[in-house]
Coordinates of C-alpha atoms in Angstrom, one line a residue:
X25 CA 78.0 171.7 -83.6
X26 CA 78.1 167.9 -83.8
X27 CA 75.8 165.8 -86.0
X28 CA 73.5 164.8 -83.1
X29 CA 72.7 168.4 -82.4
X30 CA 72.4 169.2 -86.1
X31 CA 69.8 166.4 -86.5
X32 CA 67.9 167.4 -83.4
X33 CA 68.0 171.1 -84.6
X34 CA 66.8 170.1 -88.0
X35 CA 63.9 168.1 -86.4
X36 CA 63.1 171.1 -84.4
X37 CA 63.5 173.6 -87.2
X38 CA 61.7 171.6 -89.9
X39 CA 58.9 169.9 -87.9
X40 CA 58.4 171.1 -84.3
X41 CA 58.9 174.8 -84.9
X42 CA 56.8 175.0 -88.1
X43 CA 54.1 172.9 -86.4
X44 CA 54.2 175.3 -83.4
X45 CA 54.1 178.4 -85.7
X46 CA 51.2 176.9 -87.6
X47 CA 49.3 176.2 -84.4
X48 CA 50.0 179.7 -83.1
X49 CA 48.7 181.2 -86.3
X50 CA 45.6 179.1 -86.2
X51 CA 45.2 180.0 -82.5
X52 CA 45.4 183.7 -83.1
X53 CA 43.2 183.5 -86.2
X54 CA 40.6 181.6 -84.3
X55 CA 41.1 183.9 -81.3
X56 CA 40.5 187.0 -83.4
X57 CA 37.6 185.5 -85.3
X58 CA 35.8 184.8 -82.0
X59 CA 35.5 188.6 -81.4
X60 CA 34.4 189.3 -84.9
X61 CA 31.7 186.6 -85.0
X62 CA 30.5 187.3 -81.5
X63 CA 30.2 191.0 -82.5
X64 CA 27.9 190.0 -85.3
X65 CA 25.8 187.8 -83.0
X66 CA 25.6 190.5 -80.4
X67 CA 24.6 193.1 -83.0
X68 CA 21.6 190.9 -84.0
X69 CA 20.7 190.2 -80.4
X70 CA 20.9 193.9 -79.3
X71 CA 18.8 194.9 -82.4
X72 CA 16.2 192.3 -81.3
X73 CA 16.1 193.7 -77.8
X74 CA 15.8 197.2 -79.2
X75 CA 12.9 196.1 -81.3
X76 CA 11.2 194.5 -78.3
X77 CA 11.7 197.6 -76.1
X78 CA 10.4 199.8 -78.9
X79 CA 7.3 197.6 -79.2
X80 CA 6.6 198.0 -75.5
X81 CA 6.9 201.8 -75.8
X82 CA 4.8 201.9 -78.9
X83 CA 2.1 199.8 -77.2
X84 CA 2.0 202.3 -74.4
X85 CA 2.0 205.2 -76.9
X86 CA -1.1 203.6 -78.5
X87 CA -2.8 203.3 -75.1
X88 CA -2.2 207.0 -74.3
X89 CA -3.1 208.0 -77.9
X90 CA -6.4 206.2 -77.4
X91 CA -7.0 208.1 -74.1
X92 CA -6.4 211.4 -75.8
X93 CA -8.5 210.5 -78.8
X94 CA -11.5 209.5 -76.6
X95 CA -11.1 212.7 -74.6
X96 CA -10.7 210.6 -71.4
X97 CA -7.8 212.8 -70.2
X98 CA -9.7 216.0 -71.3
X99 CA -12.7 215.0 -69.3
X100 CA -10.5 214.2 -66.3
X101 CA -8.9 217.6 -66.5
X102 CA -12.2 219.5 -67.0
X103 CA -14.2 217.7 -64.3
X104 CA -15.7 219.6 -61.4
X105 CA -13.8 217.4 -58.9
X106 CA -10.5 216.3 -60.5
X107 CA -9.5 214.3 -57.3
X108 CA -12.3 211.8 -58.1
X109 CA -11.0 210.9 -61.6
X110 CA -9.0 207.9 -60.5
X111 CA -10.2 205.1 -62.9
X112 CA -9.0 202.4 -60.4
X113 CA -11.3 203.6 -57.7
X114 CA -14.3 204.8 -59.7
X115 CA -17.3 202.5 -60.0
X116 CA -18.1 201.1 -63.4
X117 CA -21.6 202.5 -63.5
X118 CA -20.4 206.1 -62.8
X119 CA -18.2 206.1 -65.9
X120 CA -19.3 207.1 -69.4
X121 CA -18.7 204.9 -72.4
X122 CA -15.3 206.4 -73.3
X123 CA -14.1 206.1 -69.7
X124 CA -15.3 202.5 -69.5
X125 CA -13.5 201.6 -72.8
X126 CA -10.3 203.3 -71.6
X127 CA -10.5 201.6 -68.2
X128 CA -10.9 198.2 -69.9
X129 CA -7.9 199.0 -72.0
X130 CA -5.8 199.9 -69.0
X131 CA -6.9 196.7 -67.1
X132 CA -6.0 194.7 -70.2
X133 CA -2.5 196.3 -70.1
X134 CA -1.2 195.2 -66.7
X135 CA 2.2 196.8 -67.0
X136 CA 0.9 200.2 -66.2
X137 CA 2.1 201.1 -62.7
X138 CA 0.9 204.7 -62.2
X139 CA -0.6 207.6 -64.2
X140 CA -1.5 211.2 -63.4
X141 CA -2.1 214.5 -65.2
X142 CA -0.7 218.0 -64.6
X143 CA -3.7 220.4 -65.0
X144 CA -2.7 223.7 -66.6
X145 CA -6.0 225.3 -65.6
X146 CA -6.2 223.8 -62.1
X147 CA -5.2 225.4 -58.9
X148 CA -4.3 223.9 -55.5
X149 CA -5.3 220.3 -55.3
X150 CA -6.7 220.4 -58.8
X151 CA -3.2 220.9 -60.4
X152 CA -2.5 217.1 -60.2
X153 CA -5.2 214.8 -61.4
X154 CA -4.6 211.1 -60.5
X155 CA -5.6 208.6 -63.2
X156 CA -4.0 205.5 -61.8
X157 CA -3.1 205.4 -58.1
X158 CA 0.2 204.3 -56.7
X159 CA 0.9 203.8 -53.0
X160 CA 3.7 205.5 -51.2
X161 CA 4.5 207.8 -54.1
X162 CA 4.5 211.6 -53.8
X163 CA 4.1 213.5 -57.0
X164 CA 6.4 216.3 -57.9
X165 CA 4.5 219.6 -57.5
X166 CA 3.5 221.3 -60.7
X167 CA 5.3 224.6 -60.0
X168 CA 8.7 222.7 -59.5
X169 CA 8.1 220.6 -62.5
X170 CA 7.3 223.7 -64.6
X171 CA 10.7 225.2 -63.7
X172 CA 12.6 222.1 -65.0
X173 CA 14.3 221.6 -68.3
X174 CA 12.2 218.5 -68.8
X175 CA 9.0 220.7 -68.9
X176 CA 10.4 222.8 -71.6
X177 CA 11.4 219.8 -73.6
X178 CA 7.9 218.3 -73.3
X179 CA 6.3 221.5 -74.4
X180 CA 8.6 221.6 -77.4
X181 CA 7.7 218.1 -78.4
X182 CA 4.1 219.4 -78.7
X183 CA 2.3 216.1 -77.9
X184 CA 4.9 213.6 -79.0
X185 CA 5.6 211.2 -76.2
X186 CA 8.9 211.4 -74.3
X187 CA 10.1 208.4 -72.4
X188 CA 12.2 208.6 -69.2
X189 CA 14.3 205.7 -68.1
X190 CA 14.9 204.8 -64.4
X191 CA 17.2 207.1 -62.4
X192 CA 17.1 209.9 -65.0
X193 CA 14.6 212.1 -63.2
X194 CA 14.0 210.5 -59.8
X195 CA 12.3 213.6 -58.4
X196 CA 9.5 213.0 -61.0
X197 CA 9.5 209.3 -61.5
X198 CA 10.7 208.0 -58.1
X199 CA 13.5 205.6 -57.3
X200 CA 11.9 202.4 -58.6
X201 CA 13.4 200.9 -61.9
X202 CA 10.4 201.9 -64.0
X203 CA 10.0 203.6 -67.4
X204 CA 7.9 206.7 -67.6
X205 CA 6.1 208.3 -70.5
X206 CA 5.4 212.0 -70.4
X207 CA 3.5 213.9 -73.1
X208 CA 1.5 217.1 -73.7
X209 CA -2.3 216.7 -73.7
X210 CA -4.3 218.9 -76.1
X211 CA -8.0 219.7 -76.3
X212 CA -8.9 218.2 -79.7
X213 CA -11.5 220.8 -80.8
X214 CA -9.2 223.9 -80.5
X215 CA -5.8 222.1 -80.0
X216 CA -5.2 224.0 -76.8
X217 CA -2.6 222.7 -74.3
X218 CA -4.6 221.6 -71.3
X219 CA -2.2 219.4 -69.4
X220 CA 0.7 216.9 -69.2
X221 CA 0.2 213.2 -68.9
X222 CA 2.7 211.1 -66.9
X223 CA 2.5 207.3 -67.2
X224 CA 4.8 204.8 -65.5
X225 CA 5.0 201.2 -66.7
X226 CA 6.3 198.3 -64.7
X227 CA 9.5 196.6 -65.7
X228 CA 8.2 193.1 -66.0
X229 CA 8.3 193.0 -69.8
X230 CA 11.8 194.5 -69.8
X231 CA 13.1 191.9 -67.4
X232 CA 11.6 189.1 -69.5
X233 CA 13.1 190.6 -72.7
X234 CA 16.6 190.7 -71.2
X235 CA 16.4 187.4 -69.3
X236 CA 15.0 185.3 -72.1
X237 CA 17.6 186.4 -74.6
X238 CA 21.1 184.9 -74.6
X239 CA 23.9 185.2 -77.2
X240 CA 25.6 182.0 -78.4
X241 CA 26.2 179.2 -76.0
X242 CA 24.2 179.2 -72.7
X243 CA 27.5 178.7 -70.8
X244 CA 28.7 182.1 -71.8
X245 CA 28.7 184.8 -69.1
X246 CA 26.7 187.7 -70.6
X247 CA 25.0 190.6 -69.0
X248 CA 22.8 193.4 -70.5
X249 CA 22.1 196.9 -69.5
X250 CA 20.6 200.1 -70.7
X251 CA 22.8 203.2 -70.6
X252 CA 22.0 206.8 -71.5
X253 CA 24.2 209.0 -73.6
X254 CA 25.8 210.5 -70.4
X255 CA 27.0 207.0 -69.4
X256 CA 24.5 206.4 -66.5
X257 CA 23.4 202.8 -66.2
X258 CA 19.6 203.1 -66.3
X259 CA 18.5 199.5 -66.2
X260 CA 20.4 196.4 -65.1
X261 CA 18.3 193.2 -64.9
X262 CA 20.5 191.9 -62.1
X263 CA 19.9 195.2 -60.1
X264 CA 23.6 195.5 -59.3
X265 CA 24.7 198.4 -61.4
X266 CA 21.6 200.6 -61.5
X267 CA 22.3 204.3 -61.4
X268 CA 26.1 203.9 -61.6
X269 CA 28.4 205.5 -64.1
X270 CA 29.2 203.0 -66.8
X271 CA 32.6 204.5 -67.6
X272 CA 33.8 203.9 -64.1
X273 CA 34.0 200.2 -64.8
X274 CA 36.2 200.4 -67.9
X275 CA 39.2 202.5 -68.9
X276 CA 38.2 202.4 -72.6
X277 CA 37.3 205.8 -73.9
X278 CA 34.3 205.8 -76.3
X279 CA 31.1 207.7 -77.1
X280 CA 27.6 206.4 -77.2
X281 CA 27.0 207.2 -80.8
X282 CA 24.4 206.1 -83.2
X283 CA 24.7 202.6 -84.7
X284 CA 26.6 199.6 -83.4
X285 CA 30.1 199.3 -82.0
X286 CA 31.9 196.4 -80.4
X287 CA 35.4 196.1 -78.9
X288 CA 37.4 194.1 -76.4
X289 CA 38.4 195.8 -73.1
X290 CA 38.3 195.3 -69.4
X291 CA 35.0 195.7 -67.6
X292 CA 34.9 195.6 -63.8
X293 CA 38.5 194.2 -63.8
X294 CA 37.6 191.3 -66.1
X295 CA 38.6 191.1 -69.8
X296 CA 35.3 191.3 -71.7
X297 CA 33.7 192.2 -75.1
X298 CA 31.5 195.3 -75.0
X299 CA 28.8 195.5 -77.6
X300 CA 26.9 198.8 -77.8
X301 CA 23.8 199.5 -79.9
X302 CA 22.2 202.9 -79.8
X303 CA 18.3 202.8 -79.9
X304 CA 16.6 204.7 -82.6
X305 CA 14.3 207.6 -81.4
X306 CA 15.6 207.3 -77.8
X307 CA 18.8 208.7 -76.2
X308 CA 19.7 205.3 -74.8
X309 CA 22.1 202.5 -75.8
X310 CA 21.8 198.8 -75.2
X311 CA 25.1 197.3 -73.9
X312 CA 26.0 193.6 -73.6
X313 CA 29.1 192.7 -71.5
X314 CA 30.4 189.2 -72.3
X315 CA 33.3 187.6 -70.4
X316 CA 36.2 186.9 -72.7
X317 CA 37.1 183.8 -70.7
X318 CA 33.8 182.2 -71.3
X319 CA 34.0 183.0 -75.0
X320 CA 37.6 181.7 -75.5
X321 CA 37.2 178.6 -73.3
X322 CA 37.1 176.3 -76.2
X323 CA 40.1 177.9 -77.9
X324 CA 42.0 177.8 -74.6
X325 CA 41.2 174.1 -74.3
X326 CA 42.4 173.7 -77.9
X327 CA 45.6 175.6 -77.1
X328 CA 46.3 173.5 -74.1
X329 CA 45.8 170.3 -76.1
X330 CA 48.1 171.7 -78.8
X331 CA 50.8 172.5 -76.2
X332 CA 50.5 168.9 -74.9
X333 CA 50.8 167.5 -78.4
X334 CA 53.8 169.7 -79.1
X335 CA 55.4 168.6 -75.9
X336 CA 54.8 164.9 -76.7
X337 CA 56.3 165.5 -80.2
X338 CA 59.3 167.2 -78.6
X339 CA 59.7 164.4 -76.1
X340 CA 59.5 161.9 -78.9
X341 CA 62.2 163.8 -80.7
X342 CA 64.4 163.8 -77.6
X343 CA 63.9 160.0 -77.1
X344 CA 64.6 159.4 -80.8
X345 CA 67.7 161.5 -80.6
X346 CA 68.9 159.7 -77.4
X347 CA 68.3 156.1 -78.4
X348 CA 68.2 155.9 -82.2
X349 CA 70.6 158.6 -83.3
X350 CA 73.1 157.8 -80.6
X351 CA 74.3 154.8 -82.6
X352 CA 75.1 157.0 -85.6
X353 CA 76.3 160.3 -83.9
X354 CA 78.0 158.4 -81.1
X355 CA 80.1 156.4 -83.6
X356 CA 81.0 159.6 -85.5
X357 CA 81.8 161.4 -82.3
X358 CA 84.2 158.6 -81.4
X359 CA 86.0 158.8 -84.7
X360 CA 86.2 162.6 -84.4
X361 CA 87.8 162.2 -80.9
X362 CA 90.3 159.8 -82.3
X363 CA 91.0 162.1 -85.2
X364 CA 91.7 164.9 -82.7
X365 CA 94.1 162.6 -80.9
X366 CA 95.9 162.1 -84.3
X367 CA 96.0 165.9 -84.6
X368 CA 97.8 166.0 -81.3
X369 CA 100.5 163.7 -82.7
X370 CA 99.2 160.3 -81.5
X371 CA 99.5 158.2 -84.7
X372 CA 99.1 154.9 -82.8
X373 CA 95.4 155.4 -82.0
X374 CA 92.9 153.0 -83.5
X375 CA 89.0 152.9 -83.4
X376 CA 87.3 149.7 -82.2
X377 CA 85.6 147.9 -85.0
X378 CA 82.2 146.4 -84.0
X379 CA 79.0 145.8 -85.9
X380 CA 78.4 145.5 -89.6
X381 CA 76.9 148.8 -90.6
X382 CA 78.3 151.8 -92.4
X383 CA 79.8 153.1 -89.1
X384 CA 82.0 150.0 -88.9
X385 CA 83.1 150.5 -92.4
X386 CA 84.0 154.1 -91.5
X387 CA 86.0 153.0 -88.5
X388 CA 87.8 150.3 -90.6
X389 CA 88.7 152.9 -93.2
X390 CA 90.0 155.2 -90.5
X391 CA 92.2 152.4 -89.1
X392 CA 93.5 151.5 -92.5
X393 CA 94.3 155.1 -93.3
X394 CA 96.2 155.5 -90.0
X395 CA 98.2 152.3 -90.7
X396 CA 99.2 153.7 -94.1
X397 CA 100.0 157.2 -92.6
X398 CA 102.0 155.6 -89.8
X399 CA 104.0 153.5 -92.3
X400 CA 104.6 156.6 -94.5
X401 CA 105.6 158.7 -91.5
X402 CA 108.0 156.0 -90.2
X403 CA 109.6 155.8 -93.7
X404 CA 109.9 159.6 -93.9
X405 CA 111.3 159.7 -90.4
X406 CA 113.9 157.1 -91.1
X407 CA 114.9 158.9 -94.3
X408 CA 115.0 162.3 -92.5
X409 CA 117.2 160.8 -89.8
X410 CA 119.6 159.4 -92.3
X411 CA 119.7 162.7 -94.1
X412 CA 120.3 164.6 -90.8
X413 CA 123.0 162.1 -89.8
X414 CA 124.7 162.4 -93.2
X415 CA 124.5 166.2 -92.9
X416 CA 125.9 166.1 -89.4
X417 CA 128.8 164.0 -90.6
X418 CA 129.5 166.5 -93.3
X419 CA 129.4 169.3 -90.9
X420 CA 131.6 167.6 -88.5
X421 CA 134.1 166.9 -91.3
X422 CA 134.2 170.5 -92.3
X423 CA 136.1 171.9 -89.3
X424 CA 137.9 175.0 -90.5
X425 CA 141.3 173.8 -91.7
X426 CA 143.1 177.0 -91.1
X427 CA 141.9 176.9 -87.4
X428 CA 143.6 173.5 -87.1
X429 CA 146.7 174.6 -88.9
X430 CA 147.0 177.8 -86.9
X431 CA 146.6 175.9 -83.7
X432 CA 149.3 173.5 -84.6
X433 CA 151.6 176.3 -85.7
X434 CA 151.0 178.0 -82.3
X435 CA 151.9 174.8 -80.6
X436 CA 155.1 174.5 -82.6
X437 CA 156.0 178.1 -81.7
X438 CA 155.4 177.3 -78.0
X439 CA 157.5 174.2 -78.3
X440 CA 160.4 176.1 -79.8
X441 CA 160.1 178.6 -76.9
X442 CA 160.3 175.7 -74.5
X443 CA 156.7 176.5 -73.2
X444 CA 156.1 172.8 -72.4
X445 CA 153.2 173.5 -70.0
X446 CA 151.3 175.7 -72.5
X447 CA 152.0 173.2 -75.3
X448 CA 150.6 170.4 -73.2
X449 CA 147.5 172.5 -72.4
X450 CA 146.9 173.5 -76.0
X451 CA 147.3 169.9 -77.2
X452 CA 144.9 168.7 -74.5
X453 CA 142.3 171.2 -75.5
X454 CA 142.7 170.5 -79.2
X455 CA 142.3 166.8 -78.6
X456 CA 139.1 167.4 -76.6
X457 CA 137.8 169.5 -79.5
X458 CA 138.6 166.8 -82.0
X459 CA 137.2 164.0 -79.8
X460 CA 133.8 165.7 -79.5
X461 CA 133.8 166.7 -83.2
X462 CA 134.5 163.2 -84.5
X463 CA 132.5 161.1 -82.0
X464 CA 129.5 159.2 -83.5
X465 CA 126.8 161.1 -81.5
X466 CA 124.6 163.9 -82.7
X467 CA 123.4 164.8 -79.2
X468 CA 125.5 165.6 -76.1
X469 CA 124.8 167.2 -72.7
X470 CA 125.0 170.9 -72.3
X471 CA 127.9 170.4 -69.9
X472 CA 129.9 168.6 -72.7
X473 CA 129.0 171.4 -75.2
X474 CA 130.2 174.0 -72.6
X475 CA 133.4 172.1 -72.1
X476 CA 133.9 172.0 -75.9
X477 CA 133.2 175.7 -76.1
X478 CA 135.7 176.5 -73.2
X479 CA 138.4 174.5 -75.0
X480 CA 137.8 176.4 -78.2
X481 CA 137.8 179.8 -76.4
X482 CA 141.0 179.0 -74.5
X483 CA 142.8 178.0 -77.7
X484 CA 141.7 181.3 -79.3
X485 CA 142.9 183.1 -76.1
X486 CA 146.3 181.6 -76.5
X487 CA 146.4 182.8 -80.1
X488 CA 144.8 186.3 -79.5
X489 CA 145.6 187.0 -75.9
X490 CA 144.7 190.6 -75.9
X491 CA 141.8 190.7 -78.4
X492 CA 138.9 189.5 -76.3
X493 CA 137.7 188.0 -73.0
X494 CA 134.8 185.6 -72.4
X495 CA 132.2 184.9 -69.6
X496 CA 130.0 181.8 -69.3
X497 CA 127.0 182.0 -67.0
X498 CA 124.9 178.8 -67.1
X499 CA 123.3 177.3 -64.0
X500 CA 124.6 173.9 -62.9
X501 CA 121.1 172.5 -62.9
X502 CA 120.9 172.9 -66.6
X503 CA 124.1 171.1 -67.4
X504 CA 122.4 167.8 -67.8
X505 CA 120.0 169.0 -70.5
X506 CA 120.4 167.5 -74.0
X507 CA 121.6 169.6 -76.9
X508 CA 122.9 169.1 -80.5
X509 CA 126.6 169.2 -80.5
X510 CA 128.4 172.1 -82.2
X511 CA 125.6 174.4 -81.3
X512 CA 127.4 177.1 -79.3
X513 CA 130.9 177.0 -80.8
X514 CA 129.9 178.2 -84.3
X515 CA 127.9 181.0 -82.8
X516 CA 130.8 182.1 -80.6
X517 CA 133.2 181.7 -83.5
X518 CA 131.1 184.0 -85.6
X519 CA 131.4 186.7 -82.9
X520 CA 135.2 186.4 -82.6
X521 CA 136.0 186.3 -86.3
X522 CA 133.5 188.9 -87.5
X523 CA 132.4 190.9 -84.5
X524 CA 135.8 191.9 -83.2
X525 CA 137.3 192.6 -86.7
X526 CA 139.0 196.0 -86.7
X527 CA 138.0 197.0 -83.2
X528 CA 140.4 199.2 -81.1
X529 CA 139.2 198.0 -77.8
X530 CA 139.1 194.6 -76.0
X531 CA 136.2 192.5 -77.0
X532 CA 133.9 190.5 -74.6
X533 CA 131.8 187.4 -75.4
X534 CA 129.2 186.6 -72.8
X535 CA 127.4 183.2 -72.9
X536 CA 124.3 182.9 -70.7
X537 CA 121.7 180.2 -70.2
X538 CA 118.3 179.9 -68.4
X539 CA 115.0 178.1 -68.5
X540 CA 111.7 179.8 -69.7
X541 CA 108.3 178.0 -70.0
X542 CA 109.9 174.6 -70.6
X543 CA 112.4 175.8 -73.1
X544 CA 116.2 176.2 -72.8
X545 CA 117.4 179.6 -73.7
X546 CA 121.1 180.1 -74.6
X547 CA 122.3 183.6 -75.4
X548 CA 125.6 184.7 -76.9
X549 CA 126.3 188.5 -76.6
X550 CA 129.3 190.4 -77.8
X551 CA 130.4 194.0 -77.8
X552 CA 131.6 193.9 -81.4
X553 CA 130.9 196.0 -84.5
X554 CA 127.2 194.7 -84.8
X555 CA 125.2 194.4 -88.0
X556 CA 123.1 196.6 -90.2
X557 CA 119.5 195.9 -91.0
X558 CA 120.5 194.9 -94.6
X559 CA 123.0 192.3 -93.2
X560 CA 120.3 191.0 -90.8
X561 CA 117.9 190.7 -93.8
X562 CA 120.3 188.4 -95.6
X563 CA 119.9 185.8 -92.8
X564 CA 117.4 183.0 -93.8
X565 CA 116.4 179.6 -92.5
X566 CA 116.7 176.5 -94.6
X567 CA 118.1 178.1 -97.8
X568 CA 118.4 175.6 -100.7
X569 CA 120.9 175.2 -103.3
X570 CA 119.4 177.9 -105.5
X571 CA 119.5 180.3 -102.6
X572 CA 123.1 179.4 -102.0
X573 CA 124.1 180.0 -105.6
X574 CA 122.4 183.4 -105.6
X575 CA 124.3 184.3 -102.4
X576 CA 127.5 183.2 -103.9
X577 CA 127.0 185.3 -106.9
X578 CA 126.3 188.3 -104.8
X579 CA 129.5 187.9 -102.8
X580 CA 130.3 187.5 -99.2
X581 CA 128.8 189.6 -96.4
X582 CA 131.3 191.9 -94.9
X583 CA 131.5 192.9 -91.2
X584 CA 129.5 190.8 -88.8
X585 CA 128.1 188.6 -91.7
X586 CA 128.0 184.9 -92.4
X587 CA 130.4 183.7 -95.0
X588 CA 128.6 181.5 -97.4
X589 CA 131.6 179.3 -97.9
X590 CA 131.3 178.5 -94.2
X591 CA 127.5 177.6 -94.2
X592 CA 128.2 174.3 -92.6
X593 CA 129.6 175.7 -89.4
X594 CA 127.9 179.1 -89.6
X595 CA 125.0 180.7 -87.7
X596 CA 122.6 179.6 -90.4
X597 CA 123.8 176.0 -90.3
X598 CA 123.1 175.9 -86.5
X599 CA 119.6 177.4 -87.1
X600 CA 118.9 174.9 -89.9
X601 CA 119.9 171.9 -87.7
X602 CA 117.7 173.2 -84.8
X603 CA 114.7 173.6 -87.1
X604 CA 115.3 170.1 -88.6
X605 CA 115.6 168.5 -85.1
X606 CA 113.0 170.4 -83.1
X607 CA 110.6 172.0 -85.5
X608 CA 109.6 175.6 -86.5
X609 CA 108.9 176.7 -83.0
X610 CA 112.6 176.7 -82.2
X611 CA 115.7 178.3 -83.7
X612 CA 118.0 181.2 -83.7
X613 CA 117.0 184.8 -83.1
X614 CA 119.4 187.7 -83.8
X615 CA 119.3 191.2 -82.5
X616 CA 122.1 193.6 -83.7
X617 CA 122.8 197.3 -84.3
X618 CA 125.9 198.9 -85.9
X619 CA 128.5 199.7 -83.3
X620 CA 126.4 198.2 -80.5
X621 CA 127.3 194.6 -80.7
X622 CA 125.2 191.5 -81.4
X623 CA 122.9 189.2 -79.4
X624 CA 122.2 185.7 -80.7
X625 CA 119.6 183.8 -78.8
X626 CA 119.2 180.1 -79.3
X627 CA 115.8 178.5 -78.2
X628 CA 115.5 174.7 -77.9
X629 CA 113.2 172.5 -75.8
X630 CA 114.5 171.6 -72.4
X631 CA 114.9 167.8 -72.0
X632 CA 117.4 165.3 -70.6
X633 CA 120.0 163.7 -72.9
X634 CA 118.4 160.7 -74.7
X635 CA 114.8 161.6 -73.8
X636 CA 112.2 161.5 -76.5
X637 CA 111.2 165.2 -76.1
X638 CA 107.8 166.6 -77.2
X639 CA 109.3 168.5 -80.1
X640 CA 110.7 165.2 -81.5
X641 CA 107.4 163.5 -81.2
X642 CA 105.7 166.3 -83.2
X643 CA 108.4 166.3 -86.0
X644 CA 108.3 162.5 -86.0

């Protein structure tokens, strides 16, 4: 990762990301606190509604208590003509004092919608005594009412009022959204059960209670409803959900238990907060449904602004990175690119020096360093070249003397035998060998090296005619490649002198050449005695004087070995010269097995004679 990305990442990691995380934490804390605080507000509001509803019920309880205390209901039940006890139709003068007072109380309590009595002692039309008329309403017959569970519950309450909500007992209270009080009426003298009072009150006061009460901001979407313990919606001020099952609008499983509970869930497909408060003394619960979107509107706006601010900060960071950091990171990137060019071997590269800041000083220091490195490499290169040339001269001067003497002796024998043609040919080939060996060139063409090798092999064939044969298979298109002179001849000489020593069959030396991936591969293969793994292990590249001394002390390697006294023209000498000239990627590779012969493979770069090949540029 370059410096520009590091600085940008640091800006993101140390400023933008912490700021974003802090904002997210604040958002979620605020988001969760909304539900908690709203639950507290809704609890207070629902308790206030509960208190108001209970007050309405208690007022009506007081009204009916007054009627029982003044024996108004007793007189209505014990009258000779119960059908004429309707206080709304009776004339004021025909009523006694108790009836007039109770009638005044009823008229001063305008929420009463309907009232009647079930007469325990009546028969036929006297079973139901109307106290307050209601049009288009048919009262449930007493015998059907008596067979219901509600009748048994009222009797068990023994005079304590029981309130019925809308839709709970429509056969008794009708289908209008009204609340109904039902209670047992007793004769006060003997406490006998004489009837049951049923009073319905209008829902004006309930609607005013629900509509005039809001939780929090007036912009919040809130709806209230009254639900019984079975989940039926008894009263909805908006008249949309009356009589429906509350649980069908939400998948949240909960029970209408005593106390207050609040939770966030979906209601009618919209995420909402449900607050439930169970009324004391009544089997009903007040429920408020508040849209979560209306509650979290301000937090959502804050989150949007926060995202905008984060985006602007990120945009500012990008602009800063592009325009202000480009000068620094761009200059460093340029220097890094030039350093990579140096790694690839280009020591002539230089960085343009412009400006007067620290980046210019860095570029100037890089250029000065490269000048010094270049000067040092040139000096080392010159010294290495001189050393190689001196070593090559020594190698060329160390032609095996007994080979020259033996060749001259063979020529003398041929001359004595009057073999003039053979003498001429041997003298010609020996002269060619000496010419190539003593000429002042380290590098020749592969064709010249092959010619030198043929001359050497032909001379050896004259001397040891029945010992070995040779084959040279090198394509003509490779003959123009450059090669260090005296590369093949020492390798072949090693095969003849040591590979064929003591064999009872005719030896064969095969020389092959081919190109592989830009490299020139030269292979010398013989069918001689081969080498053991211990002998192969003695072969090393670039052995110094200490190594040579140790080898001399240990003695010469027998068989297909390398005589240490012949290091200059031996296999290791060829390997060292290749490594010096071309680098560690190139050299000699030997594969041998006792009794199976030896394969020596020479790998050098393929280039034309005199070309500055890639390997040379790397070593230089």
